[in-house]
Short mmCIF file of N, CA and C in Angstrom, two decimals:
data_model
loop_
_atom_site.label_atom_id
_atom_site.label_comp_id
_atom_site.label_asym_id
_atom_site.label_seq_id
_atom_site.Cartn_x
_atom_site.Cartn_y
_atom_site.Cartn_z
N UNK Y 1 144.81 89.86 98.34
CA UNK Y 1 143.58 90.60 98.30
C UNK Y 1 142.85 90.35 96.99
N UNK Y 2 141.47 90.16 97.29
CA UNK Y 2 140.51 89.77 95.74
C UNK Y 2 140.72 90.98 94.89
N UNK Y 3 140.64 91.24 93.80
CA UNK Y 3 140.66 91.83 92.25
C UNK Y 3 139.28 92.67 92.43
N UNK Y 4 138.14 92.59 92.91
CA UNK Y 4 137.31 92.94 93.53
C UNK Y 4 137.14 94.28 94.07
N UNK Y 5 136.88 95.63 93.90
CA UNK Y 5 136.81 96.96 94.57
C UNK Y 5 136.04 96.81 95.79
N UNK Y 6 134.76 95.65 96.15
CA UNK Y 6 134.06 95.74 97.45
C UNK Y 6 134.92 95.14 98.15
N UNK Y 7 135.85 94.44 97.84
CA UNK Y 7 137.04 93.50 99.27
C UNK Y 7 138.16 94.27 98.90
N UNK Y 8 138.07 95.27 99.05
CA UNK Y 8 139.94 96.31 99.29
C UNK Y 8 139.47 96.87 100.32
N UNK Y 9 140.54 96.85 101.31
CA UNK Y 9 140.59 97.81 102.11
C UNK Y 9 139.92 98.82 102.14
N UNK Y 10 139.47 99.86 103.41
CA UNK Y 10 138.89 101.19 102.78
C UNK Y 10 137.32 100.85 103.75
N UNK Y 11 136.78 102.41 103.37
CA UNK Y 11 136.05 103.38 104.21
C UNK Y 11 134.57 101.97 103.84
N UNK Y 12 133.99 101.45 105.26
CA UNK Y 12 132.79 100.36 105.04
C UNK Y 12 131.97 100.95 104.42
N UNK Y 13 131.59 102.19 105.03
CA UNK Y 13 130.23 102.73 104.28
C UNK Y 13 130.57 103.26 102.78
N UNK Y 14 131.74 103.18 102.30
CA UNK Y 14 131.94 103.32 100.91
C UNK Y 14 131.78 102.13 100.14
N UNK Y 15 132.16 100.81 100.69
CA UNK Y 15 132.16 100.01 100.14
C UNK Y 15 130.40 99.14 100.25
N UNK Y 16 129.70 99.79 101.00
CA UNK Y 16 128.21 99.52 100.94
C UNK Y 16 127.57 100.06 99.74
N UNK Y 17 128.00 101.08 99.14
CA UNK Y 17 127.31 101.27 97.94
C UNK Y 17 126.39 100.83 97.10
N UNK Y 18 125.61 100.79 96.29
CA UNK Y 18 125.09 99.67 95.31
C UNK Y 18 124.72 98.11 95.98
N UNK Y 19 124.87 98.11 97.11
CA UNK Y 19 124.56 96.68 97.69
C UNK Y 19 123.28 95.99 97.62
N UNK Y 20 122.19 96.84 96.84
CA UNK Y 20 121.45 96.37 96.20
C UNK Y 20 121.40 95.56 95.21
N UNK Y 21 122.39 95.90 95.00
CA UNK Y 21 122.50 95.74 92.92
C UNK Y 21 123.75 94.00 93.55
N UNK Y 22 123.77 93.37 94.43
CA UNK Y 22 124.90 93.01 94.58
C UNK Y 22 124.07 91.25 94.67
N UNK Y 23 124.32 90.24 94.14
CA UNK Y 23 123.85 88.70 94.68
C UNK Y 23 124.12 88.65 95.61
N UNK Y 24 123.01 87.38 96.36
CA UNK Y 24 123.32 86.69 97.67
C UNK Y 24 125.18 86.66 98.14
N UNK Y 25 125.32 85.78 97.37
CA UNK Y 25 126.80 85.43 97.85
C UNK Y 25 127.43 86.68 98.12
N UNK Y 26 127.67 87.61 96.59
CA UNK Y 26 128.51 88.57 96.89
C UNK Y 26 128.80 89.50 98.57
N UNK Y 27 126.78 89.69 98.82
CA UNK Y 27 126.82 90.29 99.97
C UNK Y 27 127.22 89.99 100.90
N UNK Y 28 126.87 89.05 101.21
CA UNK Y 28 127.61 88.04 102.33
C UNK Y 28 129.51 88.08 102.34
N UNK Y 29 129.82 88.09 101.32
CA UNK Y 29 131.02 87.94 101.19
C UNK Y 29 131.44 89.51 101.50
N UNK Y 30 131.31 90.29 100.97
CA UNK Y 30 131.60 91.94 101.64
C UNK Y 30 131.37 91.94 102.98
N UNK Y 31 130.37 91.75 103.10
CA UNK Y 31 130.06 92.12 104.85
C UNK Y 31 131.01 91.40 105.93
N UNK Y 32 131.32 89.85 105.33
CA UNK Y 32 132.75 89.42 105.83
C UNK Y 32 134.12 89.92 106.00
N UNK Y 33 134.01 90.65 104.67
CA UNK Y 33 135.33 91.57 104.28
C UNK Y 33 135.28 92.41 105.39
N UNK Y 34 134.14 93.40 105.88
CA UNK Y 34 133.69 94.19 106.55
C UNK Y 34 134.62 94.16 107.43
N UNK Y 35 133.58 92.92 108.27
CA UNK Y 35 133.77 92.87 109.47
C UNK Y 35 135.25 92.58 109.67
N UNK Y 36 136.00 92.09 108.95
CA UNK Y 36 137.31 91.50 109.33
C UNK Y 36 138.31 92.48 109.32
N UNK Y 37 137.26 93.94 108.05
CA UNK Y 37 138.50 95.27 108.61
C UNK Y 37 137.71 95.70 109.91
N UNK Y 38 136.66 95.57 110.14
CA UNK Y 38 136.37 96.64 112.02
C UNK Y 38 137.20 95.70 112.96
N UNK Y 39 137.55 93.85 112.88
CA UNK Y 39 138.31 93.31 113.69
C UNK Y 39 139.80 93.81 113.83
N UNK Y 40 140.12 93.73 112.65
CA UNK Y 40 141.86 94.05 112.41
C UNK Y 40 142.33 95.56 112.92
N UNK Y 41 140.91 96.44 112.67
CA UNK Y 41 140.92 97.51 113.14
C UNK Y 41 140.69 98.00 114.77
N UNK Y 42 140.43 97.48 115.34
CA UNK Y 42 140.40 96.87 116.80
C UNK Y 42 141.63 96.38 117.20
N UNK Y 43 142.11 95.69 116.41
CA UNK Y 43 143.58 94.64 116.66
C UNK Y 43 144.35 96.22 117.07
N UNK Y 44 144.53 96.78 115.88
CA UNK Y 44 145.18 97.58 115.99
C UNK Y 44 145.44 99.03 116.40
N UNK Y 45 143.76 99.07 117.11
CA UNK Y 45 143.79 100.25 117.85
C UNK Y 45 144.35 99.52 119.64
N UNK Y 46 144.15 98.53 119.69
CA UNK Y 46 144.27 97.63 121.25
C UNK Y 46 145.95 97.74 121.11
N UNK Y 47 146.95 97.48 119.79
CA UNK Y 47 148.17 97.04 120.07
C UNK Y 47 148.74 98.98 120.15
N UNK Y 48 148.04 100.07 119.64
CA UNK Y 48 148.34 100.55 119.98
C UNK Y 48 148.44 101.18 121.26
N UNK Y 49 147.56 101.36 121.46
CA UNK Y 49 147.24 101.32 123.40
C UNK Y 49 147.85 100.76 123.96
N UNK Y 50 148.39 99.45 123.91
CA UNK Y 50 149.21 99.10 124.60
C UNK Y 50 150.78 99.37 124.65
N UNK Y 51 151.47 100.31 123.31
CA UNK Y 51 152.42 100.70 123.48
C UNK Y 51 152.82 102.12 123.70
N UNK Y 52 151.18 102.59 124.00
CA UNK Y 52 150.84 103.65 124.82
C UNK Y 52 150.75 104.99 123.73
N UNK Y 53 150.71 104.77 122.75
CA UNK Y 53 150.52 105.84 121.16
C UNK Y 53 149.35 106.19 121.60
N UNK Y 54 147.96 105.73 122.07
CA UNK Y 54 146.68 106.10 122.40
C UNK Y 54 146.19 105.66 123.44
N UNK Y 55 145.73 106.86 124.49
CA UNK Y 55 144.88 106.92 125.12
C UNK Y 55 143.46 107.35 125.28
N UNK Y 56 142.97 106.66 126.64
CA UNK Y 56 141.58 106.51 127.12
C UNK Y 56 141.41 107.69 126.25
N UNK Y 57 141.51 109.03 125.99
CA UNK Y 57 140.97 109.91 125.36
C UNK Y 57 140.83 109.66 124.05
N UNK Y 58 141.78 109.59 123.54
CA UNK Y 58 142.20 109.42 121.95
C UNK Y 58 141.16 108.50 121.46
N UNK Y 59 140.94 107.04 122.44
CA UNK Y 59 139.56 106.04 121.76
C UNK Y 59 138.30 106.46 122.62
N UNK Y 60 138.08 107.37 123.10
CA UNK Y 60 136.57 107.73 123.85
C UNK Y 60 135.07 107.40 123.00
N UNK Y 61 135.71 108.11 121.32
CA UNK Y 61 134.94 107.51 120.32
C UNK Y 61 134.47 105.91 120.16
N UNK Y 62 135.73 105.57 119.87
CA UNK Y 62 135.29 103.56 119.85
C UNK Y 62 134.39 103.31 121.22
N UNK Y 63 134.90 103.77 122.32
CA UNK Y 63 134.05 103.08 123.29
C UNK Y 63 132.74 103.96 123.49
N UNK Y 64 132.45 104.73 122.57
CA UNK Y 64 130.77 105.18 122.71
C UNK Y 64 130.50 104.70 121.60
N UNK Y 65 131.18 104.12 120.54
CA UNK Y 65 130.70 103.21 119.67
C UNK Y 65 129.87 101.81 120.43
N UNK Y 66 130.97 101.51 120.83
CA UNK Y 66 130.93 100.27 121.83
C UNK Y 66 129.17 100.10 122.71
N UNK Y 67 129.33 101.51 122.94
CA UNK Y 67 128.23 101.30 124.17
C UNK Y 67 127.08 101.18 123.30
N UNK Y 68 127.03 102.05 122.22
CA UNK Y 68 126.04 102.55 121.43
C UNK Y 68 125.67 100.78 120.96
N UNK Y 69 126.38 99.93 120.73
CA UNK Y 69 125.83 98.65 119.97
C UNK Y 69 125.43 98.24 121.60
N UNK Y 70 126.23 98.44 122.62
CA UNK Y 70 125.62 97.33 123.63
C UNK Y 70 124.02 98.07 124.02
N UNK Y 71 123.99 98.98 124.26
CA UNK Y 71 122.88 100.10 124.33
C UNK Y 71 121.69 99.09 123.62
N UNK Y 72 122.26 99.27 122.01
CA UNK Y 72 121.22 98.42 121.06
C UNK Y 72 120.65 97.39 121.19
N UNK Y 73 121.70 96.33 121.83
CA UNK Y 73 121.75 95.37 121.82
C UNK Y 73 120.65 94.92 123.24
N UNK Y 74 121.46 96.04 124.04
CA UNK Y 74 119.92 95.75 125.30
C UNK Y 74 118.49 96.36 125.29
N UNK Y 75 118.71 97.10 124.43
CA UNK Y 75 117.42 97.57 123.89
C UNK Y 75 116.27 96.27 123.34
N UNK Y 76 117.41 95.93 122.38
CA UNK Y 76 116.60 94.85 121.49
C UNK Y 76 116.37 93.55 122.16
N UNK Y 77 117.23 93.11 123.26
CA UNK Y 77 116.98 92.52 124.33
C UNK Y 77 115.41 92.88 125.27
N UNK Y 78 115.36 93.83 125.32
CA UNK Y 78 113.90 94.14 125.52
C UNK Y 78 112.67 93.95 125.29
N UNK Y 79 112.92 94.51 124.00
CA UNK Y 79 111.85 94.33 123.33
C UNK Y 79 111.82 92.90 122.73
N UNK Y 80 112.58 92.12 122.79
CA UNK Y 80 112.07 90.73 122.45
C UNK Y 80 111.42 89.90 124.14
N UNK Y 81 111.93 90.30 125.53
CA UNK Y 81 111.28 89.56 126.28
C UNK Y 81 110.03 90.69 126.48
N UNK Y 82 109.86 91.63 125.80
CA UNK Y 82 108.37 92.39 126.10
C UNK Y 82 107.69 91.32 125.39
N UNK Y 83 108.43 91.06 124.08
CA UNK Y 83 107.25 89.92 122.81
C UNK Y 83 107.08 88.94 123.59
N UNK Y 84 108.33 88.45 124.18
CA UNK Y 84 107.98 86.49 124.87
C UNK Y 84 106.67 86.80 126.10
N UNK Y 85 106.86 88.01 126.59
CA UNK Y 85 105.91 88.25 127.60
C UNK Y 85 104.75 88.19 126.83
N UNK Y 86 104.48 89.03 126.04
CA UNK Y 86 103.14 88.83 125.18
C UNK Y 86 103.05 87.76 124.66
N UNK Y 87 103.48 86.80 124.42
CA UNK Y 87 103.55 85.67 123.40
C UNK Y 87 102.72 84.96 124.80
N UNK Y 88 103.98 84.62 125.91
CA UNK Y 88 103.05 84.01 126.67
C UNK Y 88 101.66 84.46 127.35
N UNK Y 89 101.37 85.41 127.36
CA UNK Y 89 100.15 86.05 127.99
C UNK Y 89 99.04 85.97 127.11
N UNK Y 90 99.05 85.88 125.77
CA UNK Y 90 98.33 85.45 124.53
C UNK Y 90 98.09 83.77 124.71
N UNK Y 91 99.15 82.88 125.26
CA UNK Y 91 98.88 81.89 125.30
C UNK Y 91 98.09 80.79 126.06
N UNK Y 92 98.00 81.89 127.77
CA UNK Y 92 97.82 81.50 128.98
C UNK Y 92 96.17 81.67 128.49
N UNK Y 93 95.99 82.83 127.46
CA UNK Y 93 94.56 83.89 127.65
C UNK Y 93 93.96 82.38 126.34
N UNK Y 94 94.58 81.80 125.21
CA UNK Y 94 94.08 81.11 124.18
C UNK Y 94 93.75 79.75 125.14
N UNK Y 95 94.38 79.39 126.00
CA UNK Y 95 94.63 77.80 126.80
C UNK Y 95 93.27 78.04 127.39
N UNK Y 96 93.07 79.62 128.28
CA UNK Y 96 91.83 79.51 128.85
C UNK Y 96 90.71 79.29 128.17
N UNK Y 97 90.60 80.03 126.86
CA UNK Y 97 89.59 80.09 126.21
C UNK Y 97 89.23 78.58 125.97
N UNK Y 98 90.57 77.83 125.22
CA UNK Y 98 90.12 76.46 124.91
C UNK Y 98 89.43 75.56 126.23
N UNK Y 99 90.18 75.88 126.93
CA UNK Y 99 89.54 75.17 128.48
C UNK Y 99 87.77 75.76 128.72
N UNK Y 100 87.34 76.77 128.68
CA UNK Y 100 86.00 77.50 128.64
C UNK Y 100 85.27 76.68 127.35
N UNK Y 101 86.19 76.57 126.58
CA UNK Y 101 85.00 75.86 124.86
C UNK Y 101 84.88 74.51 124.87
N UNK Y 102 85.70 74.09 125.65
CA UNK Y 102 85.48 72.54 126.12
C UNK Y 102 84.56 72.57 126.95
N UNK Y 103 84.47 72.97 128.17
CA UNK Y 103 83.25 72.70 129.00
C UNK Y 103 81.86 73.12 128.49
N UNK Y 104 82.02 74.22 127.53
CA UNK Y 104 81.07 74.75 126.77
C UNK Y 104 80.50 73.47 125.88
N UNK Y 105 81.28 73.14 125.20
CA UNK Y 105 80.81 71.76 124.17
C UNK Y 105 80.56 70.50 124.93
N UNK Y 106 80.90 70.32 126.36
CA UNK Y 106 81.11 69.35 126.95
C UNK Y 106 79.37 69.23 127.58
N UNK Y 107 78.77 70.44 128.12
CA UNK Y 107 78.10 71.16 128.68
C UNK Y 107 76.72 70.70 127.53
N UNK Y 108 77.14 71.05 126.04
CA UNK Y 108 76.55 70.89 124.97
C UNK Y 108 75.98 69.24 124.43
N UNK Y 109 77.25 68.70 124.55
CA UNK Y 109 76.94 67.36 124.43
C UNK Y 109 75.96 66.83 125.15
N UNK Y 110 76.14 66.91 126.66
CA UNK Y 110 74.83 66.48 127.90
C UNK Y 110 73.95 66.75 127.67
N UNK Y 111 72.96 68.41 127.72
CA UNK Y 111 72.17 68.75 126.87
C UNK Y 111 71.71 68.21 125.91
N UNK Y 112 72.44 68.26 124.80
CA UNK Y 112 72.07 67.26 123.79
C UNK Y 112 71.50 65.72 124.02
N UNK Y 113 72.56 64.83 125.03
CA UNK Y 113 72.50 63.69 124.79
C UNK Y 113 71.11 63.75 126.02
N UNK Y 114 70.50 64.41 127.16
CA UNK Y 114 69.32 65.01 127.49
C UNK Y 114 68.18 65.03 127.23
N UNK Y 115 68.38 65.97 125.49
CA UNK Y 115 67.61 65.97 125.11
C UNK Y 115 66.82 64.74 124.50
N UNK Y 116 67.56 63.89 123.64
CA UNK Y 116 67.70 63.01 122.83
C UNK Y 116 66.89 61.72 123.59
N UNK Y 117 67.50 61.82 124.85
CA UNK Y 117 66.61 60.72 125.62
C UNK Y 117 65.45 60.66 126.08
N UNK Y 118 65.00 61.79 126.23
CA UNK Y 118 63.71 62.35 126.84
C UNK Y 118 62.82 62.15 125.23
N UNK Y 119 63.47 62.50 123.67
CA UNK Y 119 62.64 62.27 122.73
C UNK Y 119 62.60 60.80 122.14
N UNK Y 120 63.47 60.21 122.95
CA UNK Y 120 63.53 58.19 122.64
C UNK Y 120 62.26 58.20 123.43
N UNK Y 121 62.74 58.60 124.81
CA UNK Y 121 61.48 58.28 125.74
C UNK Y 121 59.84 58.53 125.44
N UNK Y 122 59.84 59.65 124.76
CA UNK Y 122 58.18 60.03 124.15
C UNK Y 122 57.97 59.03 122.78
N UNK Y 123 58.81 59.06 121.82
CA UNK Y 123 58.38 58.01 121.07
C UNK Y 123 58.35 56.62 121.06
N UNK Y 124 59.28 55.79 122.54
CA UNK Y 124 58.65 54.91 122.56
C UNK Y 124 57.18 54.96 122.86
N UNK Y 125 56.97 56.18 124.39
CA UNK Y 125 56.03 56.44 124.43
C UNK Y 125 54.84 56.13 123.51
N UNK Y 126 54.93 56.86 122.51
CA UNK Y 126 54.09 57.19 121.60
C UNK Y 126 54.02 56.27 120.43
N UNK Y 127 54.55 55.10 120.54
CA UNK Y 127 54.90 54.11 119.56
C UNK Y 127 53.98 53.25 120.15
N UNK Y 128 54.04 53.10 121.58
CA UNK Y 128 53.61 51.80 122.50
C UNK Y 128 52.06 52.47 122.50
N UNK Y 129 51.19 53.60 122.34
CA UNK Y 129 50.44 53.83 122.51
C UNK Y 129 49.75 54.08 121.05
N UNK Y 130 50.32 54.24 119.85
CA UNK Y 130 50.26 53.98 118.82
C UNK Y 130 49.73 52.78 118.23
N UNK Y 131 50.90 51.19 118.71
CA UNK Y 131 50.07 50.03 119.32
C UNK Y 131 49.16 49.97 119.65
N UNK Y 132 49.23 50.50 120.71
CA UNK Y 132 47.67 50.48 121.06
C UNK Y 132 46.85 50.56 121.12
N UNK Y 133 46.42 51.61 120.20
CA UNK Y 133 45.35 52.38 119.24
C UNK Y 133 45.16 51.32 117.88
N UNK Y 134 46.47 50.45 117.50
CA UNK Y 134 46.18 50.09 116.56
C UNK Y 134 45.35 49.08 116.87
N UNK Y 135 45.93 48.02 118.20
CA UNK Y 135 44.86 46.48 118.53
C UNK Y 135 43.61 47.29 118.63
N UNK Y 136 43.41 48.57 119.72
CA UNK Y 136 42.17 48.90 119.97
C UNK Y 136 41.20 48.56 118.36
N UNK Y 137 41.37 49.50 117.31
CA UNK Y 137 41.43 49.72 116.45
C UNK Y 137 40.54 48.63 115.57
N UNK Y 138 41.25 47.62 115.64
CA UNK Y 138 41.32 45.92 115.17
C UNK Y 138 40.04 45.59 115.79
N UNK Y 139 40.41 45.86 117.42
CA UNK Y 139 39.20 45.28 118.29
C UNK Y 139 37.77 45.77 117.72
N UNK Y 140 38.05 47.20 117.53
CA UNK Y 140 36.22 47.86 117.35
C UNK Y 140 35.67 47.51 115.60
N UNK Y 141 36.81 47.25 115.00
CA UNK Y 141 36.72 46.84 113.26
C UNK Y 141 35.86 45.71 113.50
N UNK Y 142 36.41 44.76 114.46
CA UNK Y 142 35.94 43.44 114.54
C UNK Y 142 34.81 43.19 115.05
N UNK Y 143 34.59 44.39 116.10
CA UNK Y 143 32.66 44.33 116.37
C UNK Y 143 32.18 45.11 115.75
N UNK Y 144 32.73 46.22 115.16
CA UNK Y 144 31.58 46.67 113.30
C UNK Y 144 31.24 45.73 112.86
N UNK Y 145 32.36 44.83 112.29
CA UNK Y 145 32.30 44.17 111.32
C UNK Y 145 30.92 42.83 111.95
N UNK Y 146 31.57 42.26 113.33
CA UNK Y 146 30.27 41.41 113.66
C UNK Y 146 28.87 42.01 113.74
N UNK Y 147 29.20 43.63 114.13
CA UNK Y 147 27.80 43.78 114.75
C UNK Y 147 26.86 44.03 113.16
N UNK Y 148 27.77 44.64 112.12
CA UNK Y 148 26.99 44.72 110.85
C UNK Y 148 26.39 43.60 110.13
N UNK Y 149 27.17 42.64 110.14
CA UNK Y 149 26.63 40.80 109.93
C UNK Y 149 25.44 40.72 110.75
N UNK Y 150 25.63 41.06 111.93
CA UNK Y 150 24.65 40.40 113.10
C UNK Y 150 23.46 41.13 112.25
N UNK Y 151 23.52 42.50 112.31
CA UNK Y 151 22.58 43.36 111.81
C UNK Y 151 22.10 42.98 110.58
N UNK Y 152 23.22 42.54 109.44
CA UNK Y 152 22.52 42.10 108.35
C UNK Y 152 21.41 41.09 108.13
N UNK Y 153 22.25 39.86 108.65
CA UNK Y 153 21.60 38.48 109.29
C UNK Y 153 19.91 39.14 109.92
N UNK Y 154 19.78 39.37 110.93
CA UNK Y 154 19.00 39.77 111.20
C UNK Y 154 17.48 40.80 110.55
N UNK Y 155 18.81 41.34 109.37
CA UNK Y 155 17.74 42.07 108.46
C UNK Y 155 16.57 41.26 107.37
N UNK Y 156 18.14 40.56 107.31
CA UNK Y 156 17.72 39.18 106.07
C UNK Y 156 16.64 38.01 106.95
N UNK Y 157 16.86 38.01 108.56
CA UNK Y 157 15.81 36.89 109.07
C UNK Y 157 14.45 38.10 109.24
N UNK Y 158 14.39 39.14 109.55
CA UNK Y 158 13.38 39.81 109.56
C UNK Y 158 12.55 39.83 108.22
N UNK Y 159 13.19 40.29 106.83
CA UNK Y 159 12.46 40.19 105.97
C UNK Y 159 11.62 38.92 105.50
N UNK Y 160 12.48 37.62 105.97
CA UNK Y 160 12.20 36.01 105.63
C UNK Y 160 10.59 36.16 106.17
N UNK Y 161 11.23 36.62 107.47
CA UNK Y 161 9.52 36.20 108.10
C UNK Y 161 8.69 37.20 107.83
N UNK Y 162 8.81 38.46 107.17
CA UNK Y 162 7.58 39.13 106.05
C UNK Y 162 6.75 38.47 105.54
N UNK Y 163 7.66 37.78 104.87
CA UNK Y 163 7.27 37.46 103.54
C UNK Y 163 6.48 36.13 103.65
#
């Protein structure tokens, strides 16, 4: 037996004490101690029973111990497939959403790419007619420009023959 007062023999919840105050290892190492007196202690409530020192009455306690952890144990069994239930029902409900924000963005993109073509389409539009304003443009510069010559010319042969 360790030199140790938490690994002697003796009452568990006495030896829980201060288990705050105690390092990683140490704890671990008590709670081993623990458990190995509730095993040995089992050993030896079973070998008594069997040489008939205690009966079903005498351990009624241990086995509402017993139930009391299985009790717990299905309890807590519970409440973890209540969580997996929620876990998955959170997941089925996030999958939909993503499936809804895809068609949403998908929905978005078209629109978009929609839009985009219809404003290629007006500015070629409006490019090609732009052009075309510009030759126009050129065209009427070019009969200013002749018809003001013509006009000048003409001013200049009108005055000739004044004079």
């Amino acid at each position: 037996m360790s030199a140790e007062p938490y690994f002697t023999p003796g009452s568990c919840a006495m030896r829980l004490q201060n288990v705050e105050g105690l390092s990683s290892v140490t704890k671990s190492a008590l709670l081993r101690s623990i458990a190995d007196d509730i095993s040995a202690a089992f050993i030896c409530i079973s070998k008594q029973i069997s040489c008939g020192t205690l009966s079903a009455r005498h351990t009624r306690p241990i086995h509402g111990f017993i139930a009391s952890i299985r009790n717990t144990e299905r309890l807590e069994q519970q409440r973890l497939q209540q969580d997996l239930e929620r876990y998955r029902q959170r997941e089925r409900r996030w999958r939909a959403e993503r499936k809804w924000m895809r068609r949403k963005v998908e929905g978005l993109v078209k629109h978009s790419e929609g839009i985009h073509k219809q404003w290629k389409e007006r500015l070629e539009r409006a490019k090609g007619n732009f052009d075309d304003a510009t030759r126009e443009l050129a065209a009427l510069r070019w009969r200013y420009e002749l018809s003001r010559s013509k006009a000048e010319k003409e001013k200049l042969q009108g005055r000739e023959m004044r004079l």
